[in-house]
């Protein structure tokens, strides 16, 4: 299947993504690239962030979140360092964005690092199952999460756990009654540093407990179809979604294209 970038997403990848609601692509980042992102992340993680914008808006998610045991989450990555710009339109990922979303726009970026003792968060999906479609040979994901593994995500490393086919499931269970792999059909999504998970946000997912000594770090670049209203999703988190002109002026044409909605939004905080 050729797309705008004239790069091929194989029929097998389309098959697997449509069947499961996710695929893992191997060796997208080199070991050197993963290490470079990791080095920057490790410098950013211990810092304090003033989050002055929260005073004006009244509430919201802070830049640095440590509410979960043995876990650090940073929100709004390109606001924190320009190195993260490069992943907005990562050339090897772009064909998949066009193939699985159609008209992709970046909505949100964050990192999660987990240490020994981190626990499950709880099963969730970002959008309802009606936000996945397959019609006339076209895959339609209204929200797609692109997860870059900067470190190995082994089964004991607090890797992501997902429910294959969960984007098409019709019967709800009491999700909170199941922890990680206890949910019928759940699988651990494992991979090496440099691998990338493409996950429809209609798929139920969570993170598994971290029982190993190493720190597991992933970067999350979440995209929506251009018809999705980014600014009304979580009004108090628009700060992390939106990049002001002084940040977007660093962007190349593809990065600008994937953040076009930011030219149309009013956000001054
Ligand atoms: O990486 C993890 O541990 C889980 C991440 C997750 O579920 C999310 O960010 O929505």
mmCIF file of C-alpha atoms and ligand atoms in Angstrom:
data_model
loop_
_atom_site.group_PDB
_atom_site.id
_atom_site.type_symbol
_atom_site.label_atom_id
_atom_site.label_comp_id
_atom_site.label_asym_id
_atom_site.label_seq_id
_atom_site.Cartn_x
_atom_site.Cartn_y
_atom_site.Cartn_z
ATOM 1 C CA UNK A 1 0.000 0.000 0.000
ATOM 2 C CA UNK A 2 1.716 3.200 -1.207
ATOM 3 C CA UNK A 3 1.085 6.381 0.691
ATOM 4 C CA UNK A 4 2.091 10.036 0.475
ATOM 5 C CA UNK A 5 5.690 9.259 1.422
ATOM 6 C CA UNK A 6 5.917 6.585 -1.273
ATOM 7 C CA UNK A 7 7.037 4.099 1.356
ATOM 8 C CA UNK A 8 5.333 0.801 1.729
ATOM 9 C CA UNK A 9 3.362 -0.378 4.741
ATOM 10 C CA UNK A 10 3.111 -4.103 4.072
ATOM 11 C CA UNK A 11 -0.190 -5.933 3.729
ATOM 12 C CA UNK A 12 0.913 -8.138 6.650
ATOM 13 C CA UNK A 13 1.364 -5.071 8.862
ATOM 14 C CA UNK A 14 -2.073 -3.776 7.852
ATOM 15 C CA UNK A 15 -3.537 -7.223 8.570
ATOM 16 C CA UNK A 16 -1.939 -7.413 12.013
ATOM 17 C CA UNK A 17 -2.809 -3.843 12.980
ATOM 18 C CA UNK A 18 -6.428 -4.340 11.951
ATOM 19 C CA UNK A 19 -6.575 -7.724 13.741
ATOM 20 C CA UNK A 20 -4.930 -6.713 17.017
ATOM 21 C CA UNK A 21 -5.233 -2.930 17.094
ATOM 22 C CA UNK A 22 -1.454 -2.644 17.467
ATOM 23 C CA UNK A 23 1.863 -3.685 15.912
ATOM 24 C CA UNK A 24 5.455 -3.499 17.102
ATOM 25 C CA UNK A 25 8.056 -2.267 14.605
ATOM 26 C CA UNK A 26 11.590 -3.446 15.308
ATOM 27 C CA UNK A 27 14.820 -1.391 15.247
ATOM 28 C CA UNK A 28 13.296 1.952 14.308
ATOM 29 C CA UNK A 29 15.822 3.894 16.407
ATOM 30 C CA UNK A 30 19.497 2.920 16.473
ATOM 31 C CA UNK A 31 21.095 2.133 19.828
ATOM 32 C CA UNK A 32 22.946 5.462 19.594
ATOM 33 C CA UNK A 33 19.711 7.391 19.004
ATOM 34 C CA UNK A 34 17.934 5.667 21.905
ATOM 35 C CA UNK A 35 20.895 6.453 24.164
ATOM 36 C CA UNK A 36 20.873 10.109 23.079
ATOM 37 C CA UNK A 37 17.176 10.574 23.925
ATOM 38 C CA UNK A 38 17.699 8.730 27.190
ATOM 39 C CA UNK A 39 20.583 10.974 28.217
ATOM 40 C CA UNK A 40 18.443 14.096 27.733
ATOM 41 C CA UNK A 41 15.511 12.494 29.564
ATOM 42 C CA UNK A 42 17.689 11.595 32.538
ATOM 43 C CA UNK A 43 18.750 15.282 32.833
ATOM 44 C CA UNK A 44 15.142 16.510 32.644
ATOM 45 C CA UNK A 45 13.583 14.023 35.054
ATOM 46 C CA UNK A 46 14.997 15.312 38.381
ATOM 47 C CA UNK A 47 14.252 18.996 37.600
ATOM 48 C CA UNK A 48 11.468 21.084 39.107
ATOM 49 C CA UNK A 49 9.086 22.841 36.731
ATOM 50 C CA UNK A 50 7.353 26.076 37.765
ATOM 51 C CA UNK A 51 4.216 25.432 35.666
ATOM 52 C CA UNK A 52 3.152 29.094 35.920
ATOM 53 C CA UNK A 53 0.424 28.398 33.343
ATOM 54 C CA UNK A 54 -1.462 26.305 35.908
ATOM 55 C CA UNK A 55 -2.094 29.427 38.016
ATOM 56 C CA UNK A 56 -3.926 31.081 35.118
ATOM 57 C CA UNK A 57 -5.807 27.985 34.047
ATOM 58 C CA UNK A 58 -6.710 26.953 37.588
ATOM 59 C CA UNK A 59 -5.633 23.316 37.319
ATOM 60 C CA UNK A 60 -4.134 20.774 34.980
ATOM 61 C CA UNK A 61 -1.464 18.124 34.864
ATOM 62 C CA UNK A 62 1.952 19.412 35.888
ATOM 63 C CA UNK A 63 4.943 18.944 33.593
ATOM 64 C CA UNK A 64 6.507 16.439 35.990
ATOM 65 C CA UNK A 65 4.196 13.832 37.504
ATOM 66 C CA UNK A 66 5.382 11.531 40.275
ATOM 67 C CA UNK A 67 2.038 10.532 41.779
ATOM 68 C CA UNK A 68 2.548 6.885 40.903
ATOM 69 C CA UNK A 69 5.016 4.878 42.937
ATOM 70 C CA UNK A 70 8.475 4.499 41.326
ATOM 71 C CA UNK A 71 7.382 6.310 38.173
ATOM 72 C CA UNK A 72 8.246 9.683 36.588
ATOM 73 C CA UNK A 73 6.122 11.094 33.791
ATOM 74 C CA UNK A 74 7.105 14.246 31.872
ATOM 75 C CA UNK A 75 4.472 15.984 29.743
ATOM 76 C CA UNK A 76 4.959 18.145 26.636
ATOM 77 C CA UNK A 77 8.365 16.892 25.475
ATOM 78 C CA UNK A 78 9.307 19.501 22.798
ATOM 79 C CA UNK A 79 8.666 22.247 25.373
ATOM 80 C CA UNK A 80 11.416 20.622 27.466
ATOM 81 C CA UNK A 81 14.107 20.008 24.848
ATOM 82 C CA UNK A 82 14.385 20.465 21.073
ATOM 83 C CA UNK A 83 15.803 16.941 20.656
ATOM 84 C CA UNK A 84 12.237 15.664 20.912
ATOM 85 C CA UNK A 85 11.199 17.591 17.771
ATOM 86 C CA UNK A 86 12.779 14.878 15.630
ATOM 87 C CA UNK A 87 10.227 12.263 16.603
ATOM 88 C CA UNK A 88 7.199 14.347 15.596
ATOM 89 C CA UNK A 89 7.619 13.278 11.971
ATOM 90 C CA UNK A 90 10.064 10.381 12.308
ATOM 91 C CA UNK A 91 10.653 9.325 8.676
ATOM 92 C CA UNK A 92 10.253 5.575 9.312
ATOM 93 C CA UNK A 93 7.009 6.156 11.239
ATOM 94 C CA UNK A 94 5.377 8.686 8.891
ATOM 95 C CA UNK A 95 4.077 6.081 6.396
ATOM 96 C CA UNK A 96 2.281 4.309 9.253
ATOM 97 C CA UNK A 97 0.710 7.552 10.443
ATOM 98 C CA UNK A 98 -0.780 8.151 7.001
ATOM 99 C CA UNK A 99 -1.776 4.517 6.564
ATOM 100 C CA UNK A 100 -3.402 4.004 9.973
ATOM 101 C CA UNK A 101 -4.797 7.512 10.652
ATOM 102 C CA UNK A 102 -5.208 9.204 7.261
ATOM 103 C CA UNK A 103 -4.651 12.849 8.192
ATOM 104 C CA UNK A 104 -2.448 12.715 11.305
ATOM 105 C CA UNK A 105 -2.036 15.567 13.780
ATOM 106 C CA UNK A 106 0.088 15.378 16.919
ATOM 107 C CA UNK A 107 -2.004 15.872 20.060
ATOM 108 C CA UNK A 108 0.218 14.916 22.984
ATOM 109 C CA UNK A 109 3.735 13.878 23.960
ATOM 110 C CA UNK A 110 5.040 12.413 27.210
ATOM 111 C CA UNK A 111 7.641 10.100 28.707
ATOM 112 C CA UNK A 112 7.288 7.439 31.385
ATOM 113 C CA UNK A 113 10.236 6.022 33.324
ATOM 114 C CA UNK A 114 9.559 3.183 35.747
ATOM 115 C CA UNK A 115 11.823 1.778 38.459
ATOM 116 C CA UNK A 116 11.750 -1.378 40.561
ATOM 117 C CA UNK A 117 8.454 -1.492 42.467
ATOM 118 C CA UNK A 118 6.290 0.392 39.947
ATOM 119 C CA UNK A 119 2.805 -1.111 39.867
ATOM 120 C CA UNK A 120 0.016 -1.427 37.317
ATOM 121 C CA UNK A 121 -1.892 1.791 36.586
ATOM 122 C CA UNK A 122 -5.282 0.361 35.592
ATOM 123 C CA UNK A 123 -6.790 -0.788 32.303
ATOM 124 C CA UNK A 124 -7.895 2.087 30.079
ATOM 125 C CA UNK A 125 -8.401 3.228 26.488
ATOM 126 C CA UNK A 126 -7.944 6.803 25.212
ATOM 127 C CA UNK A 127 -11.000 6.800 22.930
ATOM 128 C CA UNK A 128 -14.058 4.526 22.511
ATOM 129 C CA UNK A 129 -14.057 1.547 20.142
ATOM 130 C CA UNK A 130 -16.219 3.541 17.705
ATOM 131 C CA UNK A 131 -13.038 5.545 17.003
ATOM 132 C CA UNK A 132 -11.570 2.646 15.021
ATOM 133 C CA UNK A 133 -12.919 1.718 11.591
ATOM 134 C CA UNK A 134 -12.060 -0.345 8.551
ATOM 135 C CA UNK A 135 -14.089 0.597 5.475
ATOM 136 C CA UNK A 136 -13.469 0.391 1.724
ATOM 137 C CA UNK A 137 -9.967 -0.943 2.344
ATOM 138 C CA UNK A 138 -9.101 2.085 4.511
ATOM 139 C CA UNK A 139 -7.971 1.827 8.140
ATOM 140 C CA UNK A 140 -9.320 4.688 10.272
ATOM 141 C CA UNK A 141 -7.733 5.265 13.692
ATOM 142 C CA UNK A 142 -8.964 8.441 15.325
ATOM 143 C CA UNK A 143 -6.177 8.249 17.889
ATOM 144 C CA UNK A 144 -2.873 6.383 17.540
ATOM 145 C CA UNK A 145 -0.131 6.215 20.136
ATOM 146 C CA UNK A 146 3.446 5.826 18.887
ATOM 147 C CA UNK A 147 5.564 4.458 21.723
ATOM 148 C CA UNK A 148 9.356 4.593 21.381
ATOM 149 C CA UNK A 149 11.156 2.087 23.625
ATOM 150 C CA UNK A 150 14.363 3.831 24.760
ATOM 151 C CA UNK A 151 15.265 0.867 26.961
ATOM 152 C CA UNK A 152 14.379 -2.813 26.726
ATOM 153 C CA UNK A 153 10.734 -3.537 27.590
ATOM 154 C CA UNK A 154 10.983 -7.131 28.833
ATOM 155 C CA UNK A 155 8.015 -8.859 30.529
ATOM 156 C CA UNK A 156 9.318 -7.986 34.021
ATOM 157 C CA UNK A 157 10.405 -4.438 33.058
ATOM 158 C CA UNK A 158 6.977 -2.851 33.523
ATOM 159 C CA UNK A 159 6.247 -3.173 29.818
ATOM 160 C CA UNK A 160 2.906 -2.236 28.291
ATOM 161 C CA UNK A 161 0.157 -4.844 28.470
ATOM 162 C CA UNK A 162 -2.589 -4.766 25.833
ATOM 163 C CA UNK A 163 -5.714 -6.639 24.834
ATOM 164 C CA UNK A 164 -5.310 -7.736 21.194
ATOM 165 C CA UNK A 165 -8.588 -7.042 19.406
ATOM 166 C CA UNK A 166 -9.655 -4.747 22.244
ATOM 167 C CA UNK A 167 -10.473 -2.077 19.629
ATOM 168 C CA UNK A 168 -13.357 -4.280 18.456
ATOM 169 C CA UNK A 169 -14.551 -5.738 21.759
ATOM 170 C CA UNK A 170 -18.287 -5.381 22.417
ATOM 171 C CA UNK A 171 -18.665 -6.638 25.972
ATOM 172 C CA UNK A 172 -17.302 -4.618 28.883
ATOM 173 C CA UNK A 173 -15.967 -6.281 32.008
ATOM 174 C CA UNK A 174 -15.264 -4.540 35.311
ATOM 175 C CA UNK A 175 -11.797 -3.610 34.073
ATOM 176 C CA UNK A 176 -10.592 -2.511 37.502
ATOM 177 C CA UNK A 177 -11.139 -5.998 38.879
ATOM 178 C CA UNK A 178 -8.329 -7.342 36.690
ATOM 179 C CA UNK A 179 -4.676 -6.554 37.289
ATOM 180 C CA UNK A 180 -2.439 -6.708 34.220
ATOM 181 C CA UNK A 181 -2.254 -10.187 32.717
ATOM 182 C CA UNK A 182 -5.246 -11.378 34.769
ATOM 183 C CA UNK A 183 -7.533 -9.805 32.164
ATOM 184 C CA UNK A 184 -8.595 -12.627 29.788
ATOM 185 C CA UNK A 185 -6.696 -12.337 26.487
ATOM 186 C CA UNK A 186 -4.172 -9.761 27.722
ATOM 187 C CA UNK A 187 -0.597 -9.979 26.377
ATOM 188 C CA UNK A 188 2.670 -8.321 27.417
ATOM 189 C CA UNK A 189 3.969 -6.068 24.632
ATOM 190 C CA UNK A 190 7.709 -6.630 24.800
ATOM 191 C CA UNK A 191 10.582 -5.245 22.768
ATOM 192 C CA UNK A 192 14.139 -3.977 22.718
ATOM 193 C CA UNK A 193 15.463 -0.433 22.929
ATOM 194 C CA UNK A 194 14.808 1.153 19.528
ATOM 195 C CA UNK A 195 11.549 -0.731 18.873
ATOM 196 C CA UNK A 196 8.277 1.170 18.431
ATOM 197 C CA UNK A 197 4.733 0.180 19.369
ATOM 198 C CA UNK A 198 1.907 1.591 17.242
ATOM 199 C CA UNK A 199 -1.243 1.298 19.362
ATOM 200 C CA UNK A 200 -4.762 2.372 18.490
ATOM 201 C CA UNK A 201 -6.002 4.185 21.604
ATOM 202 C CA UNK A 202 -9.243 2.202 21.240
ATOM 203 C CA UNK A 203 -7.298 -0.854 22.487
ATOM 204 C CA UNK A 204 -7.465 -1.493 26.233
ATOM 205 C CA UNK A 205 -3.989 -1.245 27.706
ATOM 206 C CA UNK A 206 -1.976 -0.652 30.874
ATOM 207 C CA UNK A 207 1.584 -1.094 32.200
ATOM 208 C CA UNK A 208 2.754 -4.222 34.036
ATOM 209 C CA UNK A 209 4.554 -4.138 37.420
ATOM 210 C CA UNK A 210 8.300 -3.452 37.330
ATOM 211 C CA UNK A 211 10.244 -6.185 39.102
ATOM 212 C CA UNK A 212 13.703 -5.663 37.571
ATOM 213 C CA UNK A 213 16.473 -3.307 38.744
ATOM 214 C CA UNK A 214 16.895 -1.336 35.509
ATOM 215 C CA UNK A 215 14.886 1.815 34.691
ATOM 216 C CA UNK A 216 12.403 1.377 31.838
ATOM 217 C CA UNK A 217 11.876 4.540 29.759
ATOM 218 C CA UNK A 218 9.489 5.078 26.867
ATOM 219 C CA UNK A 219 8.453 8.139 24.840
ATOM 220 C CA UNK A 220 4.819 8.501 23.768
ATOM 221 C CA UNK A 221 3.771 10.533 20.701
ATOM 222 C CA UNK A 222 0.003 10.504 20.422
ATOM 223 C CA UNK A 223 -1.697 11.476 17.127
ATOM 224 C CA UNK A 224 -5.307 12.078 16.159
ATOM 225 C CA UNK A 225 -7.129 12.410 12.848
ATOM 226 C CA UNK A 226 -7.357 16.060 11.754
ATOM 227 C CA UNK A 227 -11.129 16.016 12.342
ATOM 228 C CA UNK A 228 -10.637 15.389 16.066
ATOM 229 C CA UNK A 229 -11.046 18.493 18.198
ATOM 230 C CA UNK A 230 -7.770 18.588 20.110
ATOM 231 C CA UNK A 231 -8.541 21.610 22.277
ATOM 232 C CA UNK A 232 -11.773 20.280 23.772
ATOM 233 C CA UNK A 233 -10.388 16.879 24.787
ATOM 234 C CA UNK A 234 -8.855 18.005 28.090
ATOM 235 C CA UNK A 235 -9.008 21.819 28.193
ATOM 236 C CA UNK A 236 -6.777 21.983 31.256
ATOM 237 C CA UNK A 237 -3.990 20.115 29.510
ATOM 238 C CA UNK A 238 -3.879 22.185 26.335
ATOM 239 C CA UNK A 239 -0.576 23.586 27.582
ATOM 240 C CA UNK A 240 1.142 20.256 26.967
ATOM 241 C CA UNK A 241 -0.689 19.641 23.691
ATOM 242 C CA UNK A 242 0.006 23.050 22.172
ATOM 243 C CA UNK A 243 3.425 24.378 21.112
ATOM 244 C CA UNK A 244 3.763 28.166 20.774
ATOM 245 C CA UNK A 245 5.233 29.819 17.635
ATOM 246 C CA UNK A 246 8.687 30.104 19.232
ATOM 247 C CA UNK A 247 8.836 26.316 19.421
ATOM 248 C CA UNK A 248 7.222 25.620 16.043
ATOM 249 C CA UNK A 249 9.685 27.963 14.335
ATOM 250 C CA UNK A 250 12.298 25.216 14.881
ATOM 251 C CA UNK A 251 10.184 22.690 12.968
ATOM 252 C CA UNK A 252 10.809 21.363 9.463
ATOM 253 C CA UNK A 253 7.910 21.270 6.934
ATOM 254 C CA UNK A 254 6.710 17.783 7.965
ATOM 255 C CA UNK A 255 6.796 18.651 11.664
ATOM 256 C CA UNK A 256 4.821 21.807 10.858
ATOM 257 C CA UNK A 257 2.306 19.799 8.816
ATOM 258 C CA UNK A 258 1.713 17.385 11.681
ATOM 259 C CA UNK A 259 1.124 20.272 14.103
ATOM 260 C CA UNK A 260 -0.982 22.483 11.783
ATOM 261 C CA UNK A 261 -3.887 22.674 14.260
ATOM 262 C CA UNK A 262 -1.652 24.756 16.541
ATOM 263 C CA UNK A 263 -1.913 27.638 14.051
ATOM 264 C CA UNK A 264 -5.682 27.643 14.515
ATOM 265 C CA UNK A 265 -5.816 27.393 18.307
ATOM 266 C CA UNK A 266 -5.943 30.274 20.762
ATOM 267 C CA UNK A 267 -3.786 29.416 23.748
ATOM 268 C CA UNK A 268 -1.712 32.058 25.471
ATOM 269 C CA UNK A 269 -0.572 30.421 28.688
HETATM 270 O O1 LIG B 1 4.051 2.428 29.731
HETATM 271 C C1 LIG B 1 3.268 2.130 30.611
HETATM 272 O O2 LIG B 1 3.619 1.602 31.649
HETATM 273 C C2 LIG B 1 1.780 2.368 30.418
HETATM 274 C C3 LIG B 1 1.523 3.591 29.621
HETATM 275 C C4 LIG B 1 0.075 3.896 29.421
HETATM 276 O O3 LIG B 1 -0.781 3.078 29.619
HETATM 277 C C5 LIG B 1 -0.292 5.238 28.962
HETATM 278 O O4 LIG B 1 0.564 6.125 28.906
HETATM 279 O O5 LIG B 1 -1.492 5.436 28.641
#
